[in-house]
XYZ file of C-alpha atoms in Angstrom:
280
model
C 124.189 4.758 233.358
C 124.571 3.857 237.029
C 121.285 4.206 238.931
C 121.018 3.320 242.601
C 118.994 4.773 245.445
C 118.174 3.033 248.695
C 117.801 5.509 251.592
C 117.955 4.189 255.152
C 114.250 4.766 255.738
C 113.432 2.122 253.110
C 115.108 -0.608 255.161
C 113.184 0.539 258.241
C 109.964 0.549 256.214
C 110.403 -3.109 255.230
C 110.970 -4.083 258.851
C 107.908 -2.104 259.960
C 105.786 -3.708 257.243
C 106.695 -7.183 258.439
C 105.719 -6.273 262.017
C 102.359 -4.882 260.851
C 101.355 -7.855 258.684
C 99.475 -9.768 261.456
C 97.029 -6.823 261.597
C 96.407 -6.814 257.845
C 93.551 -8.467 255.923
C 94.514 -7.514 252.381
C 97.458 -6.005 250.498
C 97.078 -3.258 247.905
C 100.117 -3.368 245.644
C 100.204 -0.169 243.581
C 102.097 -0.339 240.283
C 102.682 2.217 237.548
C 100.572 1.113 234.569
C 103.289 2.366 232.198
C 105.909 0.049 233.753
C 104.086 -2.708 235.701
C 107.073 -5.011 236.053
C 109.730 -2.351 236.588
C 107.599 -0.743 239.316
C 106.946 -4.080 241.031
C 109.266 -4.487 244.004
C 110.469 -8.123 243.921
C 110.797 -8.086 247.731
C 107.028 -7.639 248.172
C 106.134 -11.255 247.361
C 108.410 -12.511 250.125
C 107.234 -9.880 252.600
C 103.469 -10.444 252.281
C 103.479 -14.241 251.926
C 99.972 -15.631 251.335
C 98.011 -12.489 252.247
C 95.162 -11.723 249.821
C 96.387 -9.169 247.308
C 94.893 -6.671 244.878
C 97.124 -5.138 242.241
C 96.232 -1.526 241.501
C 97.669 -0.289 238.228
C 97.735 3.452 238.755
C 98.249 6.230 236.187
C 96.188 4.247 233.702
C 95.287 7.555 232.048
C 98.937 7.811 230.941
C 99.349 4.237 229.665
C 98.287 2.601 226.413
C 94.783 1.081 226.558
C 95.688 -2.004 224.514
C 98.715 -2.627 226.716
C 96.498 -2.253 229.794
C 94.390 -5.202 228.650
C 97.501 -7.310 228.107
C 98.744 -6.564 231.622
C 95.341 -7.335 233.111
C 95.407 -10.773 231.472
C 98.998 -11.288 232.609
C 98.195 -10.774 236.303
C 94.880 -12.619 236.161
C 96.711 -15.635 234.705
C 98.838 -15.518 237.858
C 95.672 -15.509 239.964
C 96.056 -11.898 241.120
C 92.988 -9.619 240.778
C 93.876 -6.374 239.012
C 92.211 -3.013 238.546
C 93.229 0.118 236.661
C 92.807 3.519 238.265
C 93.579 7.167 237.777
C 94.225 8.378 241.294
C 94.134 12.039 240.245
C 90.579 11.947 238.874
C 89.320 9.058 240.995
C 88.475 6.888 237.990
C 88.320 3.216 239.009
C 88.608 3.815 242.755
C 85.178 2.388 243.584
C 86.395 -0.973 242.317
C 88.926 -1.095 245.164
C 86.233 -1.239 247.844
C 84.113 -3.755 245.913
C 87.059 -6.043 245.133
C 88.262 -5.899 248.729
C 84.892 -6.994 250.085
C 84.861 -9.914 247.646
C 88.434 -11.046 248.292
C 88.128 -11.295 252.066
C 84.414 -12.085 252.354
C 85.097 -15.507 253.906
C 87.365 -14.062 256.592
C 84.874 -11.356 257.536
C 82.069 -13.937 257.721
C 84.170 -16.049 260.103
C 84.691 -12.996 262.313
C 80.932 -12.400 262.377
C 80.369 -16.009 263.390
C 82.651 -15.330 266.348
C 80.560 -12.323 267.313
C 82.956 -9.752 265.853
C 80.773 -7.493 263.735
C 81.480 -4.343 261.737
C 85.236 -4.625 262.126
C 86.878 -2.513 259.422
C 88.776 -4.252 256.657
C 92.439 -3.526 257.282
C 94.558 -3.014 254.197
C 98.217 -2.208 253.660
C 99.191 -0.199 250.610
C 102.603 -0.816 249.051
C 104.456 0.610 246.093
C 107.662 2.167 244.827
C 108.204 5.914 245.359
C 106.087 8.333 243.338
C 103.683 5.662 242.093
C 100.733 7.730 243.338
C 99.855 5.976 246.602
C 99.218 9.117 248.633
C 97.015 10.714 245.971
C 95.063 7.463 245.717
C 94.575 7.384 249.503
C 93.416 11.000 249.612
C 90.791 10.307 246.942
C 89.590 7.197 248.770
C 89.371 8.981 252.116
C 87.908 12.204 250.768
C 90.396 14.237 252.721
C 94.058 15.136 252.661
C 95.124 12.457 255.090
C 98.351 11.504 253.371
C 101.131 13.784 252.255
C 101.501 14.002 248.501
C 104.168 15.274 246.175
C 105.521 14.834 242.682
C 108.851 13.668 244.039
C 109.710 10.259 245.500
C 110.163 9.939 249.236
C 107.348 12.220 250.437
C 105.764 9.695 252.827
C 108.272 9.077 255.628
C 106.451 6.806 258.080
C 103.575 4.350 258.402
C 100.164 5.865 259.098
C 96.611 4.490 259.467
C 93.910 6.253 257.458
C 90.161 5.589 257.472
C 88.667 5.359 254.016
C 85.190 4.739 252.643
C 83.548 1.337 252.577
C 84.489 0.414 256.162
C 88.178 0.231 255.249
C 91.230 1.190 257.259
C 94.402 1.655 255.279
C 97.977 1.456 256.501
C 100.043 3.738 254.306
C 103.743 3.004 253.963
C 106.592 4.979 252.386
C 107.599 3.954 248.886
C 110.338 1.371 248.866
C 112.838 0.322 246.231
C 115.199 -2.598 246.551
C 118.877 -2.347 247.495
C 120.419 -3.083 244.107
C 119.030 -2.188 240.690
C 121.034 -4.636 238.580
C 118.840 -4.493 235.469
C 119.636 -1.278 233.579
C 116.398 -1.261 231.565
C 114.344 -1.694 234.737
C 116.307 1.044 236.514
C 115.838 3.395 233.573
C 112.086 2.742 233.511
C 111.922 3.696 237.186
C 113.926 6.834 236.473
C 111.788 7.758 233.444
C 108.604 7.583 235.544
C 110.047 9.524 238.494
C 110.492 6.731 241.049
C 114.106 7.817 241.562
C 114.972 11.383 242.483
C 116.016 13.400 239.458
C 118.700 15.068 241.559
C 120.551 11.746 241.674
C 120.586 11.345 237.899
C 122.275 12.866 234.873
C 119.150 14.492 233.451
C 120.587 14.953 229.957
C 121.653 11.316 229.699
C 118.265 10.225 231.074
C 116.348 12.318 228.526
C 118.493 10.993 225.680
C 117.797 7.396 226.687
C 114.075 8.127 227.113
C 113.892 9.761 223.682
C 115.786 6.834 222.196
C 113.203 4.443 223.643
C 110.212 6.526 222.565
C 111.530 6.763 219.007
C 111.436 2.947 218.838
C 108.079 2.551 220.592
C 106.018 5.419 219.218
C 107.783 7.524 216.548
C 104.486 8.933 215.266
C 103.666 10.390 218.684
C 107.098 12.048 218.823
C 106.608 13.547 215.366
C 103.139 14.821 216.226
C 104.133 16.307 219.582
C 107.243 18.111 218.394
C 106.442 18.673 214.713
C 109.582 16.929 213.460
C 110.574 14.041 211.199
C 111.970 10.981 212.980
C 112.776 8.599 210.128
C 116.433 8.388 209.087
C 117.563 10.688 211.894
C 119.688 9.810 214.919
C 118.470 10.367 218.466
C 120.980 13.203 218.781
C 119.650 14.912 215.642
C 116.055 14.452 216.797
C 116.823 15.982 220.184
C 118.429 18.957 218.451
C 115.371 19.380 216.207
C 113.063 19.325 219.226
C 115.248 21.900 220.968
C 115.185 24.188 217.917
C 111.397 23.940 217.611
C 110.939 24.627 221.321
C 113.375 27.533 221.427
C 115.756 25.804 223.831
C 118.738 27.777 222.561
C 121.526 29.478 224.504
C 123.263 32.681 223.559
C 125.496 32.046 220.595
C 123.034 29.562 219.080
C 124.061 26.536 221.128
C 121.468 23.951 222.197
C 120.307 24.218 225.821
C 120.462 20.490 226.516
C 119.450 20.805 230.167
C 116.280 22.683 229.300
C 115.233 20.427 226.433
C 116.028 17.351 228.524
C 113.716 18.538 231.291
C 111.046 19.344 228.683
C 111.105 15.861 227.131
C 111.004 14.100 230.494
C 108.205 16.338 231.778
C 106.191 15.882 228.576
C 106.409 12.110 228.934
C 105.549 12.027 232.646
C 102.508 14.264 232.179
C 101.207 12.393 229.137
C 101.651 15.279 226.715
C 103.373 13.037 224.159
C 100.573 10.493 224.362
C 99.432 7.381 226.209
C 102.572 5.277 226.349
C 103.415 1.965 228.002
C 107.150 1.318 228.160
C 107.026 -2.460 228.696
C 104.726 -5.354 227.807
C 104.258 -8.785 229.404
């Protein structure tokens, strides 16, 4: 399955980020807690250099709690502070302000020694499309300062937003990298909505997602769709789900487009269960 998406605005975003870095005190790198490595843009490390960084694993309400602990240890072993948040409900957001104050305390103290007092902490927020950056920002700021949407590519330009705790946040559009060579990584991005569905074969994507979920969490599939997974092929399981959900065309044929959209939507909204697609 060939997956590739790198609009022109993403290249411009990277260039703009590099120009803005001298103004920045700390980087917020937002990852999808269900796919922390797949949603981590490998270009970011080179772009930000030695800037203090806080990894924010968003959508933690949709990921597996045991897996969350493993990922927290993984990043801490690399010396990168990590917090888990649910940007929709606001759970975990207060940790962002507290962690930020701790991470750049020395720098702010040096500014005070120079007579510069009460300067806001300036943060840049980075992440792949549809990782939940704008929703996170709106919860932090208490207002609808950033455009949000359930499709990638909503934020089109850099914008400064004041948030609580004497923080100023530079929002940036979601950026992918030019070539998605790793198929599993590309699929994980597609499963979680980081790549526009319009660019994908939705039936093929749903089949591959179901195939993966059958291996990872067959019990959750059985419970959600009231079917038996054992000793059945992915194709047979998809047909069973379609029959149970009434995704049938005239003449009794399976409506594969409809059931494909159902399976993908159920996964993205956590209806199947709390699922992490990759582990350290």
